[in-house]
Amino acid sequence: MIGYLFRRLMQGIAVLFGVSFLTFLLPALEKGNVARAVLGNHASPLELKEFLHSHGLDQPFFVQYYHYMIGLFHGNLGTSLNPQTIDEPVSQVIAPYVPRTLWLVLISILFSTVISVVIGLFQGIRRNTIFDHSMTFLVFLLYSFPAFLFSTMTIILFSLTLHWFPPAVDSPTANGWFSPLVQMWNHPNQFVLPLATLTVLGVGGLTRFMRGSILDTMVQDYVRTAKAKGCSPNRVLFRHAFRNAVLPVITILGLSLPALFGGALITEQVFNYPGMGQLTVQATEARDVPVVMGLTLLVTVATVVGNLLADIGIAVADPRIRLTGKR
Amino acid sequence: MTILSIQNLRTQFAMRAADVVAVDDVSIDVEAGECIGIVGESGCGKTTTGLSIMRLLPGNGKVSGGKILLDGKDLALLSEKDMQGVRGNTVALIPQDPMTSLNPVMRIGDQIAEGYLIHRGASKEEARQRALEVLRMVEMPNPEERLNQFPHELSGGLRQRVMIAMALVCEPKVLIADEPTTALDVTIQAQILDILDNLRVELNMAVILITHDMGVIASRTDRVIVMYAGKVVEGADTKTLFTKMHHPYTQALLSSVPKIEDVAGGRLSSIPGLPPDLSKTIVGCRFAPRCAYATDECRENEPPTEIAGEGHTYACFHPTNGFTPVEVQINEARKVVDAVEPLMKVTNLVKEFPIRGSNIFRGSVGKVSAVADVNFEVRKGETFGLVGESGCGKTTIGRLITGLEEVTSGKIEFTHTKTDGLKKGELRRALAQERQMMFQDPYASLDPRKRVGDIIREPLEIQKRLSKTQMNDRVTQLLSEVGLPLAAAERYPHEFSGGQRQRVGLARALALEPSLVIADEPVSALDVSIQAQILNLMQDLQESRGLSYILISHDLAVVRYIAHRIGVMYLGKLVEVGPADEVFSRPFHHYTQGLLNAVPVADVEIARTKRGDQMKGELPSAVNPPTGCRFRTRCPVAAAVCANEEPPMVELSPGHTAACHFPLGGTPVTIGSQDK
C-alpha cells in the first residue's frame, strides 16, 4: 500500500510540474501586454523596455522558466505587480487569504458529503417513492442554480427580507491558521449563508452519485447473499451495502475540490469575505500576474492533495487495494 | 419425512408490458436427506422457484399463489420479520457465482459467522469458533488463516467452499443450491459436489440442486423435476427419468447433450426454435411448437399431469417411453480427416506476462508463464480441440494465434501465407484471411450500436477488395449459410437470442473466408438445446467449406463430440495430443485421466459407478510453476524423477503423444473405471 500511495504522490508531483509550466507559459508569451497592462497605455517604449528588463522578462523563455522554477523550489513565487502591494513577495500577499478559504471549503465539503450520502442513501432504498422523486427534483433544482444567483437570492430572502442572517461577513482581524475557525465560532450567523451556498453547490452532483451507487450495490449478488443469511434490512444496508456504495463517492470527493474553489471565488465576492476567491478577483483586475499564477498553483496543489487523500481513503476502505496495491 | 412441500406455486413478475408468470402451478415435495434436482433451460423458472422459497425475488416479483410448507408451516404466510428467521437458519441458499456472491470488503470469517450471530444469538467468539468448524467441514485448506482473509484472496473453488460453509453454519434443514458449480472447472466441480453430498448425508439435509447440467443431475440427485416455461413437465426418480422418460421435452433435452462416452460422432439432435414468451397467453401445451410429436390436441388443450408410476409424473398427451432409437447419422466431416495436409504449425510457443510489483517503481517482479514451449499443428479440414482447466493457457494460445496477443517467443506459421518481408499492415490483412476468432460471450462480443449486416461487413471493408454489391452479396450469402433470415442484416444484436447472436459471430468470423476459425468456448453461454444447433452448424460449415477449427473448451463432451484431434493443456504445457477417440478412451497422461474422471456423465449407471476418486487440490500458480513435470503436485504416481526432469513429448502410439515419465500405458480405460 505504501508503494501504491508513493506512486500516486509521484503522479501528483508530475501534474504540479505540468501546471506550473502552463501557468508560466501564458504571461511569458504575452510579456508585452503584461508590461503595458501594468504601466498603462501611455508608457513610452523606453519605460516598457526597462520594465521588461527589471522583471527579467526580456530574457530567453527557458531562462525565465528556469529562474521561475528555482524560485518555486525556494518558496519564491515572484513579487506582486499590484500598486497597493507592489514588490511584496507573492507568498506574503497570498498567505493570510489561504486559511480563510481552506476552512470554508473543508467545512462545506463535510456538510455536503454528509447531506448527500444520507439523502442519496434513502433515495436509493426508497426508489421511485414520492420521497425519491421530490428529492430528485429538489437536487436538480439546486444543482442547476448558478452560485452567484443562489447566493444573491439567499441574501435577498434570508437577510434583506427575513433579517435572519447578516448579508456579509465582517473583515477578519487575525491572520492565523485557525483564526477563521475562531471567527466562525464567534459569529456563526455570519457564515450560515456562505457555507450554505458552497454546500448546496456540492450536494447536487454528490447526491445523484450516491443514489446511483447504492442502487448499483443493492442488486449485487453479495447483497442477496446477505439477505439469504437472514440479515434484517438494516443490517443488509449498513453492514453490507453501505461501505461498498461509499467507495466510489470517496473518489468523486477528491475530484470535486477544484469546482469548490471555483464556487468559492463567486461566493466570497458576494458575501464580501476576503478569501482566495476575492484575492483572485482583485489580482486579476489589477493585472497582478504573479499573484494570479501563485493562486493557480495553490489550487492545483489543493487538487492534487485532495486526490491523494481520496486515494488514501480508498486504500483504507477497500481491502482489494490495501493488500495488493492495485485493483 | 417430507420436510418441504411446494404446492401449486405461482410466481409472477410485473413487467412493463404485462405480468410474466415465471412459475406456474409448480408442486414439489422434498424429503429430509434427499437430493432433488430441478433441471431445465434458462428462463424455465428453476431459479425463480428457488428464490420464491426463500422469498428473495427481485422487487417486481411476487408469489401470487400456492403454498410453501416447511415442516407443515406455510412460509408464504410468515411476516417479513419471521421470514428473516427462516433464511439462513432452516433454509439456506448457495448461489451460482462465488466470485460475486461474497462481500468484497468483509473478512471471510465475519461473513460466515454472521448467520450464527443472527440466528443463534452466539457471542462473537462462539460464532468465530463455529465459522472455523464449518470451514473444516467443507475441507478448506488452512481454515484458521482464511478467517482473516478477504474474498479476492481466494480462488473460485475456495470461494464456493466459503459459500457452502456460510450456508451450513446454522445446519439448515433445506439447502437450495442454484447452479453451485457452473462457474467452476470440472475437477473443482467434482470436489464441491462431493462435499455437498457428504454433508447432506451427515446432516440429513434436503438439497434442492438447480442446474442445467444433465451430468450433474445424473450423478448427484435422487429425484429430478424437469421444468419447461414455468411448468413442471415431468418428475421422477433419477434413474427412471434417464431411461424411461415420458415427456418429449425430457427426451429432447437428454438427446441434445453431447455425451463423452459416445464413440462415433453422431449428429446431436437439437430442439428447434426457442421457449415461448411468457408475457403472452399460451394456449395448449407450452412445448407443442417445438415438439416432434405435437398434434392439434396439444396445440388446443393443456395436458394434465398424469401419474405413470411410483413418484413418476408427466404432463403430455402423447408420452414417449424412453429413448426412441434415433437413426445415428455418421458424421461425414469427422470421417474426412484422413487429410493430413498441415494448415498451421505452432513451434516452441511461449507467452509470459510480466507481473508488476506493488513496490515503489512497479518494476517487473516476476512473470506468469501462461504458455510454455507448446508445439502442435492443425491440419486442413480438421477440428483441433484444446482442453484444460481455467488458467491452463488454452485461451492465451487462441489469442496468440489470432494475433490479439504478441508471442514472447516461438513461431506460428500458416502453410499458405508467407509472412516474411511483409509490412505490419500487410501482415495483419494477410493473416486476417487465414484465421478468425469466434468469441465466447455472444452478448458482449457484438457491438450493440451496429446493425448485424454492418458487423458482418466490417472485415470486408477493412480488406477493401470487394465492391459494394459484392460485399452485400457476401453478407446475404453468409446470413443464409448460418441460418439467419436476410432481414437480420438490418437489425441490431439485442433483437436476437443468444444462439442467434452466436450465429452472427460465426458469420462475422467467416466473412473473409478464413481457412481456420478459432472458437473460444463458442457454446458455453448457451443452453444445451441451442448449443446443439450451433455445434451442428459449425460441423455443416466445416463440411461445405473445408474449414479447420481450433475449439477451445472446458467442456470435454463438446470437444469429444466435434473434435478430430485433441490437445490437453495443463498449466501452460501441452501434456497430451492425439486422435479424439484415443485420448478419451485410452489416455496416456494422468491429468487427462483425472479430467475424464471428473466429468459428470449424463447417464445414471455410469455416473453412479465413477464417484469417489477425484483429482485433489487446485491448479498451482503459474508464477512459480512446479519444477520438472508441472502436474506432479497433483499426480497420483509422481516420483522423484518428476520433480527433477521435465518429461519430453513422446509418441506412444501412432499420432498420439504425451509428456509423462510414467504414462498410463494406453490400456483401454472405460469411462468411470479407476485403474491407474
Short mmCIF file of N, CA, C and O in Angstrom, two decimals, chain B residues 389-497:
data_model
loop_
_atom_site.label_atom_id
_atom_site.label_comp_id
_atom_site.label_asym_id
_atom_site.label_seq_id
_atom_site.Cartn_x
_atom_site.Cartn_y
_atom_site.Cartn_z
N GLU B 389 -8.17 -27.06 -17.54
CA GLU B 389 -8.85 -26.23 -16.55
C GLU B 389 -8.62 -24.75 -16.84
O GLU B 389 -7.69 -24.39 -17.56
N SER B 390 -9.43 -23.88 -16.25
CA SER B 390 -9.21 -22.46 -16.49
C SER B 390 -7.85 -22.07 -15.92
O SER B 390 -7.45 -22.54 -14.86
N GLY B 391 -7.15 -21.24 -16.64
CA GLY B 391 -5.81 -20.86 -16.22
C GLY B 391 -4.74 -21.75 -16.83
O GLY B 391 -3.56 -21.59 -16.55
N CYS B 392 -5.12 -22.70 -17.70
CA CYS B 392 -4.12 -23.61 -18.26
C CYS B 392 -3.44 -23.01 -19.48
O CYS B 392 -2.47 -23.55 -19.97
N GLY B 393 -3.97 -21.90 -20.02
CA GLY B 393 -3.32 -21.24 -21.15
C GLY B 393 -4.00 -21.49 -22.48
O GLY B 393 -3.51 -21.03 -23.51
N LYS B 394 -5.13 -22.20 -22.48
CA LYS B 394 -5.76 -22.52 -23.77
C LYS B 394 -6.29 -21.28 -24.47
O LYS B 394 -6.12 -21.12 -25.67
N THR B 395 -6.90 -20.38 -23.70
CA THR B 395 -7.41 -19.14 -24.30
C THR B 395 -6.26 -18.27 -24.80
O THR B 395 -6.33 -17.66 -25.87
N THR B 396 -5.15 -18.24 -24.04
CA THR B 396 -3.99 -17.45 -24.46
C THR B 396 -3.47 -17.95 -25.81
O THR B 396 -3.12 -17.15 -26.68
N ILE B 397 -3.42 -19.26 -25.98
CA ILE B 397 -2.97 -19.80 -27.27
C ILE B 397 -3.87 -19.31 -28.39
O ILE B 397 -3.41 -18.87 -29.44
N GLY B 398 -5.19 -19.36 -28.15
CA GLY B 398 -6.13 -18.87 -29.14
C GLY B 398 -5.87 -17.41 -29.49
O GLY B 398 -5.86 -17.01 -30.65
N ARG B 399 -5.62 -16.61 -28.47
CA ARG B 399 -5.38 -15.18 -28.69
C ARG B 399 -4.05 -14.95 -29.41
O ARG B 399 -3.92 -14.01 -30.19
N LEU B 400 -3.07 -15.79 -29.12
CA LEU B 400 -1.77 -15.65 -29.80
C LEU B 400 -1.92 -15.97 -31.28
O LEU B 400 -1.41 -15.24 -32.14
N ILE B 401 -2.65 -17.04 -31.58
CA ILE B 401 -2.81 -17.42 -32.99
C ILE B 401 -3.60 -16.36 -33.75
O ILE B 401 -3.32 -16.05 -34.89
N THR B 402 -4.59 -15.76 -33.07
CA THR B 402 -5.39 -14.73 -33.72
C THR B 402 -4.65 -13.40 -33.78
O THR B 402 -5.12 -12.46 -34.42
N GLY B 403 -3.53 -13.29 -33.10
CA GLY B 403 -2.78 -12.05 -33.12
C GLY B 403 -3.28 -11.02 -32.13
O GLY B 403 -2.93 -9.84 -32.21
N LEU B 404 -4.13 -11.43 -31.18
CA LEU B 404 -4.62 -10.49 -30.17
C LEU B 404 -3.58 -10.29 -29.07
O LEU B 404 -3.66 -9.35 -28.30
N GLU B 405 -2.63 -11.22 -28.97
CA GLU B 405 -1.51 -11.08 -28.05
C GLU B 405 -0.24 -11.30 -28.86
O GLU B 405 -0.27 -12.02 -29.86
N GLU B 406 0.85 -10.69 -28.41
CA GLU B 406 2.11 -10.94 -29.10
C GLU B 406 2.86 -12.08 -28.43
O GLU B 406 2.88 -12.17 -27.21
N VAL B 407 3.47 -12.92 -29.24
CA VAL B 407 4.20 -14.05 -28.68
C VAL B 407 5.45 -13.55 -27.98
O VAL B 407 6.05 -12.56 -28.39
N THR B 408 5.85 -14.23 -26.88
CA THR B 408 7.11 -13.91 -26.23
C THR B 408 8.25 -14.53 -27.04
O THR B 408 9.26 -13.90 -27.29
N SER B 409 8.07 -15.78 -27.43
CA SER B 409 8.99 -16.40 -28.37
C SER B 409 8.28 -17.56 -29.03
O SER B 409 7.22 -17.98 -28.61
N GLY B 410 8.88 -18.09 -30.09
CA GLY B 410 8.25 -19.18 -30.82
C GLY B 410 7.58 -18.69 -32.09
O GLY B 410 7.56 -17.50 -32.37
N LYS B 411 7.06 -19.64 -32.85
CA LYS B 411 6.54 -19.31 -34.18
C LYS B 411 5.14 -19.84 -34.38
O LYS B 411 4.78 -20.91 -33.91
N ILE B 412 4.35 -19.06 -35.11
CA ILE B 412 3.05 -19.53 -35.57
C ILE B 412 3.07 -19.37 -37.08
O ILE B 412 3.15 -18.24 -37.57
N GLU B 413 3.07 -20.50 -37.82
CA GLU B 413 3.20 -20.41 -39.28
C GLU B 413 1.99 -21.00 -39.98
O GLU B 413 1.49 -22.06 -39.58
N PHE B 414 1.56 -20.29 -41.04
CA PHE B 414 0.50 -20.83 -41.88
C PHE B 414 1.13 -21.31 -43.18
O PHE B 414 1.93 -20.60 -43.79
N THR B 415 0.75 -22.51 -43.59
CA THR B 415 1.37 -23.11 -44.76
C THR B 415 1.24 -22.23 -46.00
O THR B 415 2.13 -22.13 -46.81
N HIS B 416 0.06 -21.58 -46.15
CA HIS B 416 -0.21 -20.91 -47.41
C HIS B 416 0.09 -19.41 -47.38
O HIS B 416 -0.08 -18.75 -48.37
N THR B 417 0.47 -18.89 -46.28
CA THR B 417 0.75 -17.47 -46.25
C THR B 417 2.19 -17.26 -45.83
O THR B 417 2.59 -17.66 -44.73
N LYS B 418 2.97 -16.68 -46.74
CA LYS B 418 4.35 -16.38 -46.39
C LYS B 418 4.36 -15.01 -45.73
O LYS B 418 3.87 -14.02 -46.30
N THR B 419 4.86 -14.95 -44.56
CA THR B 419 4.79 -13.70 -43.82
C THR B 419 6.09 -12.93 -43.89
O THR B 419 6.16 -11.79 -43.45
N ASP B 420 7.15 -13.56 -44.44
CA ASP B 420 8.45 -12.86 -44.45
C ASP B 420 8.37 -11.61 -45.31
O ASP B 420 7.80 -11.62 -46.40
N GLY B 421 8.95 -10.54 -44.82
CA GLY B 421 9.08 -9.34 -45.61
C GLY B 421 7.82 -8.51 -45.75
O GLY B 421 7.81 -7.52 -46.46
N LEU B 422 6.75 -8.91 -45.07
CA LEU B 422 5.54 -8.11 -45.14
C LEU B 422 5.58 -6.98 -44.12
O LEU B 422 6.11 -7.14 -43.03
N LYS B 423 5.02 -5.82 -44.50
CA LYS B 423 4.92 -4.72 -43.54
C LYS B 423 3.79 -5.03 -42.56
O LYS B 423 2.94 -5.85 -42.82
N LYS B 424 3.79 -4.29 -41.48
CA LYS B 424 2.85 -4.59 -40.41
C LYS B 424 1.39 -4.65 -40.87
O LYS B 424 0.67 -5.60 -40.60
N GLY B 425 0.97 -3.61 -41.63
CA GLY B 425 -0.40 -3.56 -42.09
C GLY B 425 -0.73 -4.69 -43.05
O GLY B 425 -1.77 -5.32 -42.97
N GLU B 426 0.22 -4.97 -43.97
CA GLU B 426 0.03 -6.05 -44.94
C GLU B 426 -0.10 -7.39 -44.22
O GLU B 426 -0.94 -8.22 -44.55
N LEU B 427 0.76 -7.56 -43.21
CA LEU B 427 0.78 -8.80 -42.44
C LEU B 427 -0.57 -9.00 -41.77
O LEU B 427 -1.15 -10.09 -41.80
N ARG B 428 -1.07 -7.91 -41.19
CA ARG B 428 -2.33 -8.00 -40.46
C ARG B 428 -3.45 -8.42 -41.42
O ARG B 428 -4.24 -9.29 -41.12
N ARG B 429 -3.45 -7.78 -42.61
CA ARG B 429 -4.51 -8.11 -43.57
C ARG B 429 -4.36 -9.52 -44.12
O ARG B 429 -5.35 -10.23 -44.31
N ALA B 430 -3.10 -9.92 -44.35
CA ALA B 430 -2.89 -11.26 -44.89
C ALA B 430 -3.32 -12.32 -43.89
O ALA B 430 -4.01 -13.29 -44.23
N LEU B 431 -2.94 -12.13 -42.62
CA LEU B 431 -3.27 -13.14 -41.62
C LEU B 431 -4.76 -13.15 -41.29
O LEU B 431 -5.32 -14.18 -40.92
N ALA B 432 -5.41 -11.98 -41.45
CA ALA B 432 -6.85 -11.92 -41.18
C ALA B 432 -7.61 -12.85 -42.09
O ALA B 432 -8.70 -13.29 -41.77
N GLN B 433 -7.03 -13.14 -43.28
CA GLN B 433 -7.71 -14.05 -44.19
C GLN B 433 -7.38 -15.50 -43.88
O GLN B 433 -7.97 -16.41 -44.46
N GLU B 434 -6.41 -15.72 -43.02
CA GLU B 434 -6.07 -17.09 -42.64
C GLU B 434 -6.87 -17.55 -41.43
O GLU B 434 -7.33 -18.66 -41.37
N ARG B 435 -6.97 -16.68 -40.43
CA ARG B 435 -7.63 -17.12 -39.20
C ARG B 435 -8.52 -16.03 -38.62
O ARG B 435 -8.21 -14.86 -38.71
N GLN B 436 -9.64 -16.45 -38.10
CA GLN B 436 -10.58 -15.54 -37.46
C GLN B 436 -11.05 -16.17 -36.16
O GLN B 436 -10.95 -17.37 -35.97
N MET B 437 -11.58 -15.33 -35.29
CA MET B 437 -11.97 -15.84 -33.97
C MET B 437 -13.48 -15.77 -33.79
O MET B 437 -14.14 -14.85 -34.24
N MET B 438 -14.00 -16.79 -33.14
CA MET B 438 -15.41 -16.81 -32.75
C MET B 438 -15.39 -16.71 -31.23
O MET B 438 -14.75 -17.53 -30.57
N PHE B 439 -16.06 -15.72 -30.69
CA PHE B 439 -15.86 -15.42 -29.27
C PHE B 439 -16.84 -16.16 -28.36
O PHE B 439 -17.88 -16.66 -28.80
N GLN B 440 -16.50 -16.13 -27.07
CA GLN B 440 -17.26 -16.91 -26.10
C GLN B 440 -18.63 -16.33 -25.82
O GLN B 440 -19.63 -17.04 -25.88
N ASP B 441 -18.68 -15.05 -25.51
CA ASP B 441 -19.92 -14.49 -24.99
C ASP B 441 -20.65 -13.73 -26.10
O ASP B 441 -20.27 -12.63 -26.45
N PRO B 442 -21.71 -14.32 -26.65
CA PRO B 442 -22.39 -13.66 -27.78
C PRO B 442 -23.08 -12.37 -27.35
O PRO B 442 -23.47 -11.59 -28.20
N TYR B 443 -23.23 -12.17 -26.04
CA TYR B 443 -23.89 -10.95 -25.58
C TYR B 443 -22.92 -9.78 -25.53
O TYR B 443 -23.30 -8.64 -25.69
N ALA B 444 -21.65 -10.07 -25.27
CA ALA B 444 -20.68 -9.00 -25.09
C ALA B 444 -19.81 -8.78 -26.32
O ALA B 444 -19.16 -7.74 -26.44
N SER B 445 -19.78 -9.73 -27.25
CA SER B 445 -18.78 -9.61 -28.32
C SER B 445 -19.33 -8.97 -29.60
O SER B 445 -18.62 -8.87 -30.58
N LEU B 446 -20.60 -8.56 -29.60
CA LEU B 446 -21.14 -7.86 -30.77
C LEU B 446 -21.42 -6.41 -30.39
O LEU B 446 -22.06 -6.15 -29.37
N ASP B 447 -20.96 -5.48 -31.20
CA ASP B 447 -21.17 -4.05 -30.92
C ASP B 447 -22.67 -3.74 -30.92
O ASP B 447 -23.34 -3.89 -31.94
N PRO B 448 -23.21 -3.30 -29.76
CA PRO B 448 -24.66 -3.11 -29.67
C PRO B 448 -25.18 -1.99 -30.55
O PRO B 448 -26.38 -1.89 -30.79
N ARG B 449 -24.31 -1.10 -31.01
CA ARG B 449 -24.78 0.03 -31.82
C ARG B 449 -24.65 -0.21 -33.32
O ARG B 449 -24.88 0.70 -34.11
N LYS B 450 -24.23 -1.39 -33.68
CA LYS B 450 -24.08 -1.67 -35.11
C LYS B 450 -25.14 -2.66 -35.56
O LYS B 450 -25.48 -3.58 -34.82
N ARG B 451 -25.62 -2.48 -36.79
CA ARG B 451 -26.54 -3.46 -37.34
C ARG B 451 -25.77 -4.73 -37.66
O ARG B 451 -24.57 -4.68 -37.97
N VAL B 452 -26.50 -5.85 -37.61
CA VAL B 452 -25.86 -7.15 -37.85
C VAL B 452 -25.15 -7.18 -39.20
O VAL B 452 -24.03 -7.66 -39.33
N GLY B 453 -25.79 -6.59 -40.21
CA GLY B 453 -25.18 -6.55 -41.54
C GLY B 453 -23.84 -5.83 -41.51
O GLY B 453 -22.86 -6.27 -42.12
N ASP B 454 -23.79 -4.72 -40.78
CA ASP B 454 -22.55 -3.94 -40.71
C ASP B 454 -21.47 -4.69 -39.95
O ASP B 454 -20.29 -4.59 -40.26
N ILE B 455 -21.89 -5.45 -38.93
CA ILE B 455 -20.93 -6.24 -38.15
C ILE B 455 -20.25 -7.26 -39.05
O ILE B 455 -19.04 -7.44 -39.03
N ILE B 456 -21.07 -7.91 -39.90
CA ILE B 456 -20.51 -8.94 -40.78
C ILE B 456 -19.69 -8.30 -41.90
O ILE B 456 -18.70 -8.85 -42.35
N ARG B 457 -20.11 -7.09 -42.32
CA ARG B 457 -19.45 -6.45 -43.45
C ARG B 457 -18.09 -5.84 -43.06
O ARG B 457 -17.20 -5.70 -43.90
N GLU B 458 -17.94 -5.48 -41.81
CA GLU B 458 -16.75 -4.72 -41.42
C GLU B 458 -15.42 -5.34 -41.85
O GLU B 458 -14.56 -4.64 -42.39
N PRO B 459 -15.20 -6.65 -41.62
CA PRO B 459 -13.91 -7.21 -42.06
C PRO B 459 -13.68 -7.03 -43.56
O PRO B 459 -12.55 -6.82 -43.99
N LEU B 460 -14.77 -7.10 -44.35
CA LEU B 460 -14.64 -6.94 -45.80
C LEU B 460 -14.24 -5.52 -46.14
O LEU B 460 -13.45 -5.28 -47.05
N GLU B 461 -14.79 -4.56 -45.40
CA GLU B 461 -14.45 -3.17 -45.67
C GLU B 461 -12.99 -2.88 -45.37
O GLU B 461 -12.34 -2.09 -46.05
N ILE B 462 -12.49 -3.53 -44.33
CA ILE B 462 -11.08 -3.31 -43.98
C ILE B 462 -10.18 -3.83 -45.10
O ILE B 462 -9.16 -3.23 -45.43
N GLN B 463 -10.57 -4.95 -45.70
CA GLN B 463 -9.74 -5.54 -46.74
C GLN B 463 -9.79 -4.77 -48.05
O GLN B 463 -8.89 -4.87 -48.86
N LYS B 464 -10.87 -4.03 -48.26
CA LYS B 464 -11.02 -3.18 -49.46
C LYS B 464 -10.80 -3.95 -50.76
O LYS B 464 -10.16 -3.46 -51.68
N ARG B 465 -11.28 -5.18 -50.85
CA ARG B 465 -11.05 -5.90 -52.09
C ARG B 465 -12.33 -6.09 -52.90
O ARG B 465 -12.27 -6.47 -54.06
N LEU B 466 -13.46 -5.88 -52.22
CA LEU B 466 -14.72 -6.15 -52.91
C LEU B 466 -15.47 -4.85 -53.16
O LEU B 466 -15.33 -3.88 -52.42
N SER B 467 -16.28 -4.85 -54.21
CA SER B 467 -17.13 -3.69 -54.48
C SER B 467 -18.31 -3.74 -53.51
O SER B 467 -18.55 -4.74 -52.83
N LYS B 468 -19.07 -2.66 -53.48
CA LYS B 468 -20.20 -2.59 -52.57
C LYS B 468 -21.20 -3.71 -52.80
O LYS B 468 -21.67 -4.34 -51.86
N THR B 469 -21.53 -3.94 -54.07
CA THR B 469 -22.51 -5.00 -54.36
C THR B 469 -21.96 -6.36 -53.96
O THR B 469 -22.67 -7.19 -53.42
N GLN B 470 -20.67 -6.56 -54.25
CA GLN B 470 -20.08 -7.85 -53.88
C GLN B 470 -20.15 -8.08 -52.38
O GLN B 470 -20.43 -9.17 -51.91
N MET B 471 -19.87 -6.99 -51.63
CA MET B 471 -19.92 -7.10 -50.17
C MET B 471 -21.33 -7.45 -49.72
O MET B 471 -21.53 -8.32 -48.89
N ASN B 472 -22.34 -6.76 -50.30
CA ASN B 472 -23.71 -7.05 -49.92
C ASN B 472 -24.08 -8.49 -50.25
O ASN B 472 -24.74 -9.16 -49.46
N ASP B 473 -23.61 -8.96 -51.40
CA ASP B 473 -23.88 -10.35 -51.77
C ASP B 473 -23.27 -11.30 -50.76
O ASP B 473 -23.89 -12.27 -50.35
N ARG B 474 -22.03 -10.97 -50.37
CA ARG B 474 -21.33 -11.83 -49.42
C ARG B 474 -22.10 -11.89 -48.11
O ARG B 474 -22.29 -12.97 -47.52
N VAL B 475 -22.55 -10.73 -47.60
CA VAL B 475 -23.30 -10.69 -46.34
C VAL B 475 -24.56 -11.54 -46.47
O VAL B 475 -24.88 -12.34 -45.58
N THR B 476 -25.29 -11.37 -47.57
CA THR B 476 -26.52 -12.13 -47.78
C THR B 476 -26.24 -13.63 -47.76
O THR B 476 -26.94 -14.40 -47.10
N GLN B 477 -25.17 -14.00 -48.44
CA GLN B 477 -24.84 -15.41 -48.54
C GLN B 477 -24.45 -15.96 -47.15
O GLN B 477 -24.88 -17.04 -46.76
N LEU B 478 -23.66 -15.18 -46.39
CA LEU B 478 -23.24 -15.63 -45.06
C LEU B 478 -24.45 -15.80 -44.15
O LEU B 478 -24.55 -16.78 -43.41
N LEU B 479 -25.37 -14.85 -44.20
CA LEU B 479 -26.56 -14.95 -43.34
C LEU B 479 -27.33 -16.23 -43.64
O LEU B 479 -27.77 -16.91 -42.71
N SER B 480 -27.46 -16.55 -44.92
CA SER B 480 -28.23 -17.76 -45.21
C SER B 480 -27.43 -19.00 -44.81
O SER B 480 -27.99 -19.98 -44.37
N GLU B 481 -26.10 -18.93 -44.94
CA GLU B 481 -25.29 -20.08 -44.54
C GLU B 481 -25.41 -20.38 -43.06
O GLU B 481 -25.39 -21.53 -42.64
N VAL B 482 -25.49 -19.33 -42.22
CA VAL B 482 -25.58 -19.58 -40.77
C VAL B 482 -27.03 -19.69 -40.32
O VAL B 482 -27.32 -19.75 -39.13
N GLY B 483 -27.97 -19.70 -41.27
CA GLY B 483 -29.36 -19.95 -40.92
C GLY B 483 -30.08 -18.77 -40.32
O GLY B 483 -30.94 -18.94 -39.46
N LEU B 484 -29.73 -17.56 -40.74
CA LEU B 484 -30.46 -16.38 -40.27
C LEU B 484 -31.24 -15.78 -41.45
O LEU B 484 -30.79 -15.87 -42.59
N PRO B 485 -32.40 -15.18 -41.17
CA PRO B 485 -33.16 -14.56 -42.25
C PRO B 485 -32.42 -13.35 -42.81
O PRO B 485 -31.63 -12.71 -42.10
N LEU B 486 -32.69 -13.00 -44.06
CA LEU B 486 -31.99 -11.87 -44.68
C LEU B 486 -32.28 -10.57 -43.96
O LEU B 486 -31.43 -9.68 -43.87
N ALA B 487 -33.49 -10.48 -43.41
CA ALA B 487 -33.88 -9.25 -42.71
C ALA B 487 -32.98 -8.99 -41.51
O ALA B 487 -32.91 -7.86 -41.01
N ALA B 488 -32.27 -10.01 -41.05
CA ALA B 488 -31.40 -9.85 -39.87
C ALA B 488 -30.36 -8.77 -40.09
O ALA B 488 -29.93 -8.10 -39.15
N ALA B 489 -29.95 -8.58 -41.34
CA ALA B 489 -28.90 -7.61 -41.63
C ALA B 489 -29.24 -6.21 -41.15
O ALA B 489 -28.37 -5.43 -40.76
N GLU B 490 -30.54 -5.89 -41.16
CA GLU B 490 -30.94 -4.54 -40.79
C GLU B 490 -31.24 -4.39 -39.30
O GLU B 490 -31.63 -3.33 -38.85
N ARG B 491 -31.11 -5.49 -38.55
CA ARG B 491 -31.48 -5.42 -37.14
C ARG B 491 -30.25 -5.34 -36.24
O ARG B 491 -29.13 -5.53 -36.67
N TYR B 492 -30.51 -5.00 -34.96
CA TYR B 492 -29.41 -4.84 -34.00
C TYR B 492 -29.26 -6.09 -33.14
O TYR B 492 -30.24 -6.83 -32.95
N PRO B 493 -28.04 -6.32 -32.61
CA PRO B 493 -27.79 -7.56 -31.85
C PRO B 493 -28.81 -7.82 -30.74
O PRO B 493 -29.18 -8.97 -30.50
N HIS B 494 -29.29 -6.78 -30.04
CA HIS B 494 -30.16 -7.05 -28.89
C HIS B 494 -31.49 -7.66 -29.29
O HIS B 494 -32.23 -8.15 -28.46
N GLU B 495 -31.80 -7.61 -30.59
CA GLU B 495 -33.06 -8.19 -31.04
C GLU B 495 -32.97 -9.70 -31.22
O GLU B 495 -33.95 -10.34 -31.58
N PHE B 496 -31.79 -10.27 -30.97
CA PHE B 496 -31.61 -11.69 -31.21
C PHE B 496 -31.36 -12.44 -29.91
O PHE B 496 -30.91 -11.88 -28.92
N SER B 497 -31.64 -13.76 -29.96
CA SER B 497 -31.37 -14.62 -28.81
C SER B 497 -29.88 -14.97 -28.81
O SER B 497 -29.17 -14.72 -29.78
#
